[in-house]
mmCIF file of C-alpha atoms and ligand atoms in Angstrom:
data_model
loop_
_atom_site.group_PDB
_atom_site.id
_atom_site.type_symbol
_atom_site.label_atom_id
_atom_site.label_comp_id
_atom_site.label_asym_id
_atom_site.label_seq_id
_atom_site.Cartn_x
_atom_site.Cartn_y
_atom_site.Cartn_z
ATOM 1 C CA MET A 1 110.526 100.236 84.665
ATOM 2 C CA GLU A 2 112.807 97.028 85.064
ATOM 3 C CA ARG A 3 115.195 97.207 87.717
ATOM 4 C CA ILE A 4 114.196 99.116 91.112
ATOM 5 C CA ILE A 5 116.194 100.240 93.978
ATOM 6 C CA ILE A 6 113.904 100.989 97.199
ATOM 7 C CA THR A 7 114.827 103.012 100.050
ATOM 8 C CA GLY A 8 112.989 102.517 103.437
ATOM 9 C CA ALA A 9 112.215 99.181 102.067
ATOM 10 C CA LEU A 10 111.482 97.754 105.621
ATOM 11 C CA GLY A 11 108.460 100.118 106.350
ATOM 12 C CA GLN A 12 104.794 99.687 106.269
ATOM 13 C CA ILE A 13 104.537 100.195 102.388
ATOM 14 C CA GLY A 14 108.206 99.173 101.451
ATOM 15 C CA THR A 15 107.795 95.736 102.872
ATOM 16 C CA GLU A 16 104.832 94.856 100.542
ATOM 17 C CA LEU A 17 106.023 96.779 97.708
ATOM 18 C CA THR A 18 109.318 94.712 97.810
ATOM 19 C CA LEU A 19 107.328 91.601 97.766
ATOM 20 C CA LYS A 20 105.025 92.785 94.884
ATOM 21 C CA LEU A 21 107.931 94.181 92.900
ATOM 22 C CA ARG A 22 110.046 90.972 92.966
ATOM 23 C CA GLU A 23 106.974 88.837 92.053
ATOM 24 C CA LYS A 24 106.478 91.057 88.882
ATOM 25 C CA TYR A 25 110.093 92.106 87.807
ATOM 26 C CA GLY A 26 112.132 89.051 89.348
ATOM 27 C CA GLU A 27 114.081 88.746 92.412
ATOM 28 C CA GLU A 28 117.451 89.923 90.961
ATOM 29 C CA ASN A 29 115.785 93.071 89.803
ATOM 30 C CA VAL A 30 114.621 94.717 93.022
ATOM 31 C CA LEU A 31 117.065 95.709 95.464
ATOM 32 C CA PRO A 32 115.592 96.787 99.096
ATOM 33 C CA THR A 33 117.640 99.015 101.343
ATOM 34 C CA ASP A 34 116.845 100.257 104.814
ATOM 35 C CA ILE A 35 118.930 101.780 107.842
ATOM 36 C CA LYS A 36 118.478 98.573 109.642
ATOM 37 C CA PRO A 37 118.655 94.913 108.661
ATOM 38 C CA PRO A 38 115.478 92.978 107.822
ATOM 39 C CA GLU A 39 113.871 90.674 110.566
ATOM 40 C CA ASP A 40 110.794 89.494 108.210
ATOM 41 C CA GLU A 41 111.265 86.072 106.944
ATOM 42 C CA ASN A 42 110.088 87.069 103.600
ATOM 43 C CA LEU A 43 112.912 89.404 103.256
ATOM 44 C CA LYS A 44 115.483 87.588 105.147
ATOM 45 C CA GLY A 45 118.531 85.892 102.956
ATOM 46 C CA LYS A 46 117.498 87.743 99.701
ATOM 47 C CA PRO A 47 119.385 90.548 98.071
ATOM 48 C CA PHE A 48 119.264 93.819 100.836
ATOM 49 C CA GLU A 49 121.593 96.638 101.290
ATOM 50 C CA ILE A 50 122.030 98.751 104.489
ATOM 51 C CA LEU A 51 121.487 102.299 103.558
ATOM 52 C CA ASP A 52 121.078 105.539 105.507
ATOM 53 C CA VAL A 53 119.327 107.950 102.944
ATOM 54 C CA ARG A 54 121.530 110.930 104.577
ATOM 55 C CA ASP A 55 124.488 109.345 103.069
ATOM 56 C CA GLN A 56 124.525 110.358 99.476
ATOM 57 C CA GLU A 57 127.858 108.638 98.700
ATOM 58 C CA ARG A 58 126.751 105.371 99.568
ATOM 59 C CA MET A 59 123.350 105.804 97.766
ATOM 60 C CA LYS A 60 125.373 106.601 94.627
ATOM 61 C CA GLU A 61 127.728 103.438 95.342
ATOM 62 C CA LEU A 62 124.962 101.332 95.534
ATOM 63 C CA VAL A 63 123.386 102.474 92.340
ATOM 64 C CA SER A 64 126.459 102.339 90.540
ATOM 65 C CA GLU A 65 126.975 98.647 91.268
ATOM 66 C CA PHE A 66 123.274 97.630 91.069
ATOM 67 C CA LYS A 67 122.326 99.793 87.997
ATOM 68 C CA PRO A 68 118.788 100.305 88.483
ATOM 69 C CA ASP A 69 116.373 102.106 86.132
ATOM 70 C CA THR A 70 114.066 103.364 88.855
ATOM 71 C CA ILE A 71 114.624 104.768 92.534
ATOM 72 C CA MET A 72 111.746 104.409 94.907
ATOM 73 C CA HIS A 73 112.234 106.566 97.722
ATOM 74 C CA MET A 74 110.182 105.469 100.817
ATOM 75 C CA ALA A 75 112.473 106.237 103.853
ATOM 76 C CA ALA A 76 110.703 108.838 105.845
ATOM 77 C CA LEU A 77 109.629 109.902 109.432
ATOM 78 C CA LEU A 78 105.680 109.970 109.580
ATOM 79 C CA SER A 79 103.506 112.539 110.938
ATOM 80 C CA ALA A 80 103.093 111.850 114.439
ATOM 81 C CA THR A 81 107.004 110.801 114.807
ATOM 82 C CA ALA A 82 107.997 113.897 113.055
ATOM 83 C CA GLU A 83 106.035 116.165 115.272
ATOM 84 C CA LYS A 84 108.106 114.729 118.221
ATOM 85 C CA ASN A 85 111.377 115.905 116.633
ATOM 86 C CA PRO A 86 110.703 118.370 113.877
ATOM 87 C CA GLN A 87 114.362 119.142 113.245
ATOM 88 C CA PHE A 88 115.277 115.498 112.811
ATOM 89 C CA ALA A 89 112.200 115.002 110.499
ATOM 90 C CA TRP A 90 113.526 117.712 108.282
ATOM 91 C CA GLU A 91 116.954 116.184 108.234
ATOM 92 C CA ILE A 92 115.672 112.739 107.122
ATOM 93 C CA ASN A 93 112.655 113.929 105.217
ATOM 94 C CA MET A 94 114.156 116.670 103.291
ATOM 95 C CA GLY A 95 118.000 115.649 103.435
ATOM 96 C CA GLY A 96 117.079 112.054 102.223
ATOM 97 C CA LEU A 97 114.968 113.286 99.400
ATOM 98 C CA MET A 98 117.513 115.537 98.230
ATOM 99 C CA ASN A 99 120.058 112.703 98.153
ATOM 100 C CA ALA A 100 117.615 110.485 96.303
ATOM 101 C CA LEU A 101 116.753 113.109 93.510
ATOM 102 C CA GLU A 102 120.336 113.839 92.997
ATOM 103 C CA THR A 103 121.056 109.968 92.536
ATOM 104 C CA ALA A 104 118.263 109.894 90.046
ATOM 105 C CA ARG A 105 119.713 112.989 88.163
ATOM 106 C CA GLU A 106 123.217 111.740 88.052
ATOM 107 C CA PHE A 107 122.323 108.293 87.076
ATOM 108 C CA ASP A 108 119.030 109.116 84.983
ATOM 109 C CA LEU A 109 116.533 106.985 87.167
ATOM 110 C CA LYS A 110 113.024 107.097 86.973
ATOM 111 C CA PHE A 111 111.860 108.402 90.369
ATOM 112 C CA PHE A 112 108.798 107.748 92.729
ATOM 113 C CA THR A 113 108.168 109.066 96.171
ATOM 114 C CA PRO A 114 104.729 109.305 98.223
ATOM 115 C CA SER A 115 103.649 112.635 99.413
ATOM 116 C CA SER A 116 100.337 112.372 101.666
ATOM 117 C CA ILE A 117 97.151 113.872 102.633
ATOM 118 C CA GLY A 118 99.332 115.662 105.341
ATOM 119 C CA ALA A 119 100.337 117.855 102.450
ATOM 120 C CA PHE A 120 97.174 119.651 102.999
ATOM 121 C CA GLY A 121 96.380 122.012 106.004
ATOM 122 C CA PRO A 122 93.323 123.643 108.043
ATOM 123 C CA SER A 123 92.727 126.230 105.139
ATOM 124 C CA THR A 124 92.642 123.478 102.401
ATOM 125 C CA PRO A 125 88.781 122.891 101.304
ATOM 126 C CA LYS A 126 87.675 119.660 103.519
ATOM 127 C CA GLU A 127 85.393 117.921 101.079
ATOM 128 C CA ASN A 128 86.111 116.693 97.798
ATOM 129 C CA THR A 129 89.619 118.376 97.990
ATOM 130 C CA PRO A 130 90.834 119.172 94.283
ATOM 131 C CA GLN A 131 94.227 118.078 93.099
ATOM 132 C CA VAL A 132 95.568 121.652 92.732
ATOM 133 C CA THR A 133 94.298 123.894 96.018
ATOM 134 C CA ILE A 134 95.628 125.505 99.071
ATOM 135 C CA GLN A 135 98.363 123.612 100.920
ATOM 136 C CA ARG A 136 99.323 125.284 104.025
ATOM 137 C CA PRO A 137 100.071 122.468 106.486
ATOM 138 C CA THR A 138 100.684 123.139 110.058
ATOM 139 C CA THR A 139 102.892 120.141 110.883
ATOM 140 C CA MET A 140 106.473 119.501 110.103
ATOM 141 C CA TYR A 141 105.450 116.307 108.211
ATOM 142 C CA GLY A 142 103.202 118.528 106.120
ATOM 143 C CA VAL A 143 105.966 121.318 105.468
ATOM 144 C CA ASN A 144 108.328 118.259 104.548
ATOM 145 C CA LYS A 145 105.688 116.927 102.016
ATOM 146 C CA VAL A 146 104.657 120.275 100.294
ATOM 147 C CA ALA A 147 108.376 121.104 99.920
ATOM 148 C CA GLY A 148 109.063 117.392 98.619
ATOM 149 C CA GLU A 149 106.193 117.814 95.917
ATOM 150 C CA LEU A 150 107.697 121.031 94.627
ATOM 151 C CA LEU A 151 111.316 119.911 94.628
ATOM 152 C CA CYS A 152 110.324 116.680 92.801
ATOM 153 C CA ASP A 153 108.408 118.941 90.332
ATOM 154 C CA TYR A 154 111.569 121.233 90.165
ATOM 155 C CA TYR A 155 113.852 118.284 89.373
ATOM 156 C CA HIS A 156 111.189 117.210 86.510
ATOM 157 C CA GLU A 157 111.286 120.938 84.924
ATOM 158 C CA LYS A 158 114.765 121.856 85.526
ATOM 159 C CA PHE A 159 116.782 118.521 85.020
ATOM 160 C CA GLY A 160 114.386 116.328 83.158
ATOM 161 C CA VAL A 161 114.277 113.589 85.909
ATOM 162 C CA ASP A 162 111.076 111.604 85.466
ATOM 163 C CA THR A 163 109.643 112.086 88.700
ATOM 164 C CA ARG A 164 106.223 111.066 89.764
ATOM 165 C CA GLY A 165 104.109 110.900 93.009
ATOM 166 C CA VAL A 166 101.022 110.217 94.917
ATOM 167 C CA ARG A 167 99.354 111.870 98.118
ATOM 168 C CA PHE A 168 98.665 108.999 99.932
ATOM 169 C CA PRO A 169 95.981 108.578 102.510
ATOM 170 C CA GLY A 170 96.154 106.379 105.619
ATOM 171 C CA LEU A 171 97.230 102.968 104.617
ATOM 172 C CA ILE A 172 95.601 99.792 105.919
ATOM 173 C CA SER A 173 97.660 96.619 105.873
ATOM 174 C CA HIS A 174 98.195 93.374 107.986
ATOM 175 C CA VAL A 175 101.780 92.514 106.928
ATOM 176 C CA LYS A 176 103.641 95.134 108.545
ATOM 177 C CA GLU A 177 102.761 97.495 111.452
ATOM 178 C CA PRO A 178 102.453 101.345 110.516
ATOM 179 C CA GLY A 179 105.182 103.558 111.408
ATOM 180 C CA GLY A 180 103.918 106.345 113.729
ATOM 181 C CA GLY A 181 101.231 108.027 111.431
ATOM 182 C CA THR A 182 97.939 109.855 112.308
ATOM 183 C CA THR A 183 95.777 107.132 110.674
ATOM 184 C CA ASP A 184 97.408 104.313 112.488
ATOM 185 C CA TYR A 185 94.393 103.696 114.501
ATOM 186 C CA ALA A 186 92.641 101.985 111.415
ATOM 187 C CA VAL A 187 95.164 99.340 111.512
ATOM 188 C CA GLU A 188 95.290 98.546 115.346
ATOM 189 C CA ILE A 189 91.484 98.451 115.418
ATOM 190 C CA TYR A 190 91.426 95.161 113.303
ATOM 191 C CA PHE A 191 94.142 93.642 115.484
ATOM 192 C CA GLU A 192 92.654 94.540 118.702
ATOM 193 C CA ALA A 193 89.251 93.471 117.641
ATOM 194 C CA LEU A 194 90.338 89.850 117.015
ATOM 195 C CA ARG A 195 93.065 89.907 120.193
ATOM 196 C CA SER A 196 90.760 91.352 122.677
ATOM 197 C CA GLY A 197 87.285 92.257 121.309
ATOM 198 C CA ARG A 198 87.746 95.912 122.178
ATOM 199 C CA TYR A 199 89.829 99.012 121.039
ATOM 200 C CA THR A 200 90.402 102.359 122.586
ATOM 201 C CA SER A 201 90.720 104.936 119.770
ATOM 202 C CA PHE A 202 93.209 108.055 120.098
ATOM 203 C CA ILE A 203 91.377 109.546 117.233
ATOM 204 C CA GLY A 204 87.589 111.057 118.065
ATOM 205 C CA LYS A 205 84.387 109.439 117.122
ATOM 206 C CA SER A 206 83.422 111.426 113.899
ATOM 207 C CA THR A 207 86.747 112.379 112.530
ATOM 208 C CA ASN A 208 86.584 111.455 108.913
ATOM 209 C CA MET A 209 90.180 110.714 106.910
ATOM 210 C CA ASP A 210 90.851 109.155 103.633
ATOM 211 C CA MET A 211 92.167 105.610 103.568
ATOM 212 C CA MET A 212 93.171 102.842 101.210
ATOM 213 C CA TYR A 213 93.943 99.369 101.498
ATOM 214 C CA MET A 214 97.676 98.534 100.848
ATOM 215 C CA ASP A 215 96.874 96.199 97.871
ATOM 216 C CA ASP A 216 95.404 99.300 96.146
ATOM 217 C CA ALA A 217 98.545 101.573 97.437
ATOM 218 C CA ILE A 218 100.899 99.222 95.700
ATOM 219 C CA ASP A 219 99.001 98.706 92.505
ATOM 220 C CA ALA A 220 98.746 102.544 92.261
ATOM 221 C CA ILE A 221 102.348 102.857 92.528
ATOM 222 C CA ILE A 222 103.187 100.488 89.744
ATOM 223 C CA LYS A 223 100.267 101.790 87.772
ATOM 224 C CA LEU A 224 101.588 105.475 87.899
ATOM 225 C CA MET A 225 105.294 104.270 87.224
ATOM 226 C CA GLU A 226 104.239 102.407 84.063
ATOM 227 C CA ALA A 227 102.018 105.031 82.664
ATOM 228 C CA ASP A 228 102.847 106.751 79.390
ATOM 229 C CA PRO A 229 104.539 110.087 80.356
ATOM 230 C CA ALA A 230 102.451 111.790 77.546
ATOM 231 C CA GLN A 231 99.450 111.208 79.649
ATOM 232 C CA LEU A 232 100.588 113.127 82.731
ATOM 233 C CA THR A 233 99.585 116.693 83.129
ATOM 234 C CA ASP A 234 100.165 116.293 86.745
ATOM 235 C CA ARG A 235 103.207 114.678 88.350
ATOM 236 C CA ASN A 236 103.925 115.573 91.962
ATOM 237 C CA ALA A 237 101.483 114.662 93.502
ATOM 238 C CA PHE A 238 98.372 112.740 92.724
ATOM 239 C CA ASN A 239 95.409 112.722 95.071
ATOM 240 C CA VAL A 240 94.575 109.027 95.788
ATOM 241 C CA SER A 241 92.062 107.451 98.090
ATOM 242 C CA ALA A 242 89.350 104.687 98.193
ATOM 243 C CA MET A 243 87.259 105.693 101.246
ATOM 244 C CA SER A 244 86.734 108.431 103.776
ATOM 245 C CA ILE A 245 85.945 106.989 107.087
ATOM 246 C CA ASN A 246 86.013 107.443 110.881
ATOM 247 C CA PRO A 247 86.186 105.041 113.918
ATOM 248 C CA GLU A 248 82.687 104.653 114.289
ATOM 249 C CA MET A 249 82.271 103.399 110.686
ATOM 250 C CA VAL A 250 85.328 100.959 111.220
ATOM 251 C CA ALA A 251 83.669 99.520 114.296
ATOM 252 C CA ASN A 252 80.290 99.259 112.712
ATOM 253 C CA GLU A 253 81.812 97.187 109.879
ATOM 254 C CA ILE A 254 83.917 94.977 112.282
ATOM 255 C CA ARG A 255 80.505 94.210 114.306
ATOM 256 C CA LYS A 256 79.004 92.464 111.287
ATOM 257 C CA HIS A 257 81.922 90.019 112.044
ATOM 258 C CA ILE A 258 82.298 90.313 115.712
ATOM 259 C CA PRO A 259 79.074 91.624 117.189
ATOM 260 C CA ASP A 260 80.343 92.158 120.629
ATOM 261 C CA PHE A 261 83.178 94.235 119.517
ATOM 262 C CA GLU A 262 83.678 97.313 121.713
ATOM 263 C CA LEU A 263 84.920 100.664 120.792
ATOM 264 C CA ASP A 264 85.720 103.490 123.407
ATOM 265 C CA TYR A 265 87.730 106.893 122.944
ATOM 266 C CA ASP A 266 90.941 108.295 124.909
ATOM 267 C CA VAL A 267 91.832 111.067 122.200
ATOM 268 C CA ASP A 268 95.303 112.205 121.933
ATOM 269 C CA PRO A 269 95.388 115.665 121.357
ATOM 270 C CA VAL A 270 98.330 116.121 119.104
ATOM 271 C CA ARG A 271 97.195 113.219 116.635
ATOM 272 C CA GLN A 272 93.643 114.618 116.910
ATOM 273 C CA GLY A 273 95.024 118.194 116.061
ATOM 274 C CA ILE A 274 96.746 116.676 112.931
ATOM 275 C CA ALA A 275 93.667 114.535 111.928
ATOM 276 C CA GLU A 276 91.459 118.046 112.034
ATOM 277 C CA SER A 277 93.980 119.827 109.971
ATOM 278 C CA TRP A 278 93.624 117.247 107.084
ATOM 279 C CA PRO A 279 90.753 117.082 104.678
ATOM 280 C CA ASN A 280 87.948 114.568 105.198
ATOM 281 C CA ALA A 281 87.860 113.472 101.737
ATOM 282 C CA ILE A 282 90.003 114.141 98.642
ATOM 283 C CA ASP A 283 89.030 114.046 94.992
ATOM 284 C CA SER A 284 91.122 111.381 93.004
ATOM 285 C CA THR A 285 89.388 112.235 89.519
ATOM 286 C CA GLU A 286 92.814 113.338 87.936
ATOM 287 C CA ALA A 287 94.667 110.153 89.120
ATOM 288 C CA LYS A 288 91.807 108.057 87.435
ATOM 289 C CA ARG A 289 91.897 110.181 84.325
ATOM 290 C CA GLN A 290 95.348 110.577 83.713
ATOM 291 C CA TRP A 291 96.717 107.004 84.720
ATOM 292 C CA GLY A 292 93.858 104.724 85.189
ATOM 293 C CA PHE A 293 93.751 104.781 89.215
ATOM 294 C CA ASP A 294 91.177 102.133 90.243
ATOM 295 C CA PRO A 295 91.045 100.955 93.881
ATOM 296 C CA ARG A 296 89.387 97.788 94.247
ATOM 297 C CA TYR A 297 88.636 97.920 98.107
ATOM 298 C CA ASP A 298 86.035 99.650 100.005
ATOM 299 C CA LEU A 299 85.354 99.490 103.822
ATOM 300 C CA GLU A 300 83.278 96.419 103.629
ATOM 301 C CA LYS A 301 85.823 94.447 101.458
ATOM 302 C CA MET A 302 88.851 95.533 103.304
ATOM 303 C CA THR A 303 87.335 94.650 106.643
ATOM 304 C CA GLU A 304 86.568 91.460 105.297
ATOM 305 C CA VAL A 305 90.087 90.554 104.199
ATOM 306 C CA MET A 306 91.854 92.346 107.034
ATOM 307 C CA LEU A 307 90.118 90.323 109.564
ATOM 308 C CA GLU A 308 90.515 86.902 107.814
ATOM 309 C CA ALA A 309 94.221 87.574 107.187
ATOM 310 C CA ILE A 310 94.898 88.459 110.850
ATOM 311 C CA ARG A 311 92.940 85.330 112.011
ATOM 312 C CA ASN A 312 95.086 83.286 109.907
ATOM 313 C CA LYS A 313 98.341 84.724 111.277
HETATM 314 N N1 NAD B 401 101.701 104.490 105.787
HETATM 315 C C1 NAD B 401 100.977 105.317 105.367
HETATM 316 O O1 NAD B 401 99.804 105.403 105.676
HETATM 317 C C2 NAD B 401 101.625 106.710 104.548
HETATM 318 C C3 NAD B 401 100.371 107.603 104.092
HETATM 319 C C4 NAD B 401 100.873 108.614 103.189
HETATM 320 C C5 NAD B 401 102.138 108.562 102.721
HETATM 321 N N2 NAD B 401 103.134 107.807 103.285
HETATM 322 C C6 NAD B 401 104.446 107.972 102.793
HETATM 323 O O2 NAD B 401 105.232 106.725 102.307
HETATM 324 C C7 NAD B 401 106.380 106.809 102.569
HETATM 325 C C8 NAD B 401 106.715 105.190 103.370
HETATM 326 O O3 NAD B 401 105.949 105.027 104.415
HETATM 327 P P1 NAD B 401 105.739 103.865 105.414
HETATM 328 O O4 NAD B 401 104.346 103.998 105.987
HETATM 329 O O5 NAD B 401 106.206 102.790 104.694
HETATM 330 O O6 NAD B 401 106.866 104.508 106.580
HETATM 331 P P2 NAD B 401 107.393 103.564 107.792
HETATM 332 O O7 NAD B 401 107.652 104.339 108.935
HETATM 333 O O8 NAD B 401 106.669 102.439 107.937
HETATM 334 O O9 NAD B 401 108.644 103.201 107.075
HETATM 335 C C9 NAD B 401 109.927 104.028 106.879
HETATM 336 C C10 NAD B 401 110.978 103.363 106.766
HETATM 337 O O10 NAD B 401 112.169 104.321 106.574
HETATM 338 C C11 NAD B 401 113.417 103.655 107.350
HETATM 339 N N3 NAD B 401 114.259 104.975 107.529
HETATM 340 C C12 NAD B 401 113.986 105.817 108.505
HETATM 341 N N4 NAD B 401 115.175 106.535 108.617
HETATM 342 C C13 NAD B 401 115.964 106.139 107.489
HETATM 343 C C14 NAD B 401 117.283 106.508 106.942
HETATM 344 N N5 NAD B 401 117.763 107.489 107.706
HETATM 345 N N6 NAD B 401 117.636 106.018 105.990
HETATM 346 C C15 NAD B 401 117.132 104.747 105.425
HETATM 347 N N7 NAD B 401 115.921 104.462 105.778
HETATM 348 C C16 NAD B 401 115.268 105.045 107.033
HETATM 349 C C17 NAD B 401 112.700 103.081 108.366
HETATM 350 O O11 NAD B 401 113.552 102.106 109.054
HETATM 351 C C18 NAD B 401 111.404 102.480 107.863
HETATM 352 O O12 NAD B 401 111.548 100.994 107.532
HETATM 353 C C19 NAD B 401 106.775 107.858 103.475
HETATM 354 O O13 NAD B 401 107.078 108.948 102.773
HETATM 355 C C20 NAD B 401 105.489 108.231 103.957
HETATM 356 O O14 NAD B 401 105.434 109.692 104.321
HETATM 357 C C21 NAD B 401 102.853 106.587 104.222
#
């Protein structure tokens, strides 16, 4: 991987991914794109192109000009947003993915796109969820993610496209706000802890979900993309997670730094329903074994760095 084009690059993941890839591969070798122009000071004034992923012609035009060897497809509507407008979610999530895969096939690009723990459903084993297991999600987002995993495998098997992916858990970061997912509480809680000393959670008290700090997520993408293909028995997509946590656990960790922090609840039935349909804790053994996934942040360390970074803003 030497020259990379990114779709949906202004999102929660894309923003930090762009910065890390530029640092590692050189600014001129990374082309972030999104449907809107950048507002982030770190991204302004640097190479950037507007791209609506539904526009296959424009995508191919950009690839033919920039000549990347890899496409990272991040543009999507997330779980809670997708549930509000399922037909539109299908159009963006499936239409955009198909265009990106077709572009990868035509221009012989390596391909990365993230799946999610949302690709699991109520009939999936909840604890230690295996890499290969029942996937019968009940959300439009989940339906898109399972179909996407299969489509990426199909493009690999049928057309030889080097597709790779992970099932991300909730990602926690302080650089860019999250984009409408069910795990967003775990980001908001840190900002509110410092802003007002209290937080009202839309997810119930003891609802466990998998999470990971953004630095570990970005490292995982790069590690997977640089892995020797001979090592990969699975491709789309690998379970990856660093912790299984609930709002009470995060609050208790925050109280080690802000002893008076208060947490109460106003549970949102839609997002709670989505959370309850997902696993409590997935098993990342195959990612560790096949390409060396090795997250460095647990809840304690992540809380320390989140609070410190937000305080410094
Ligand atoms: N953030 C998480 O916790 C998480 C967890 C699991 C999986 N994922 C997956 O990772 C990927 C990126 O997620 P994210 O959190 O960065 O999402 P995000 O919502 O923060 O960002 C998505 C980006 O896509 C852009 N976009 C929307 N419609 C577009 C279009 N038609 N054309 C081009 N760009 C468009 C948006 O402007 C936005 O910048 C998605 O596939 C998502 O499902 C994210």
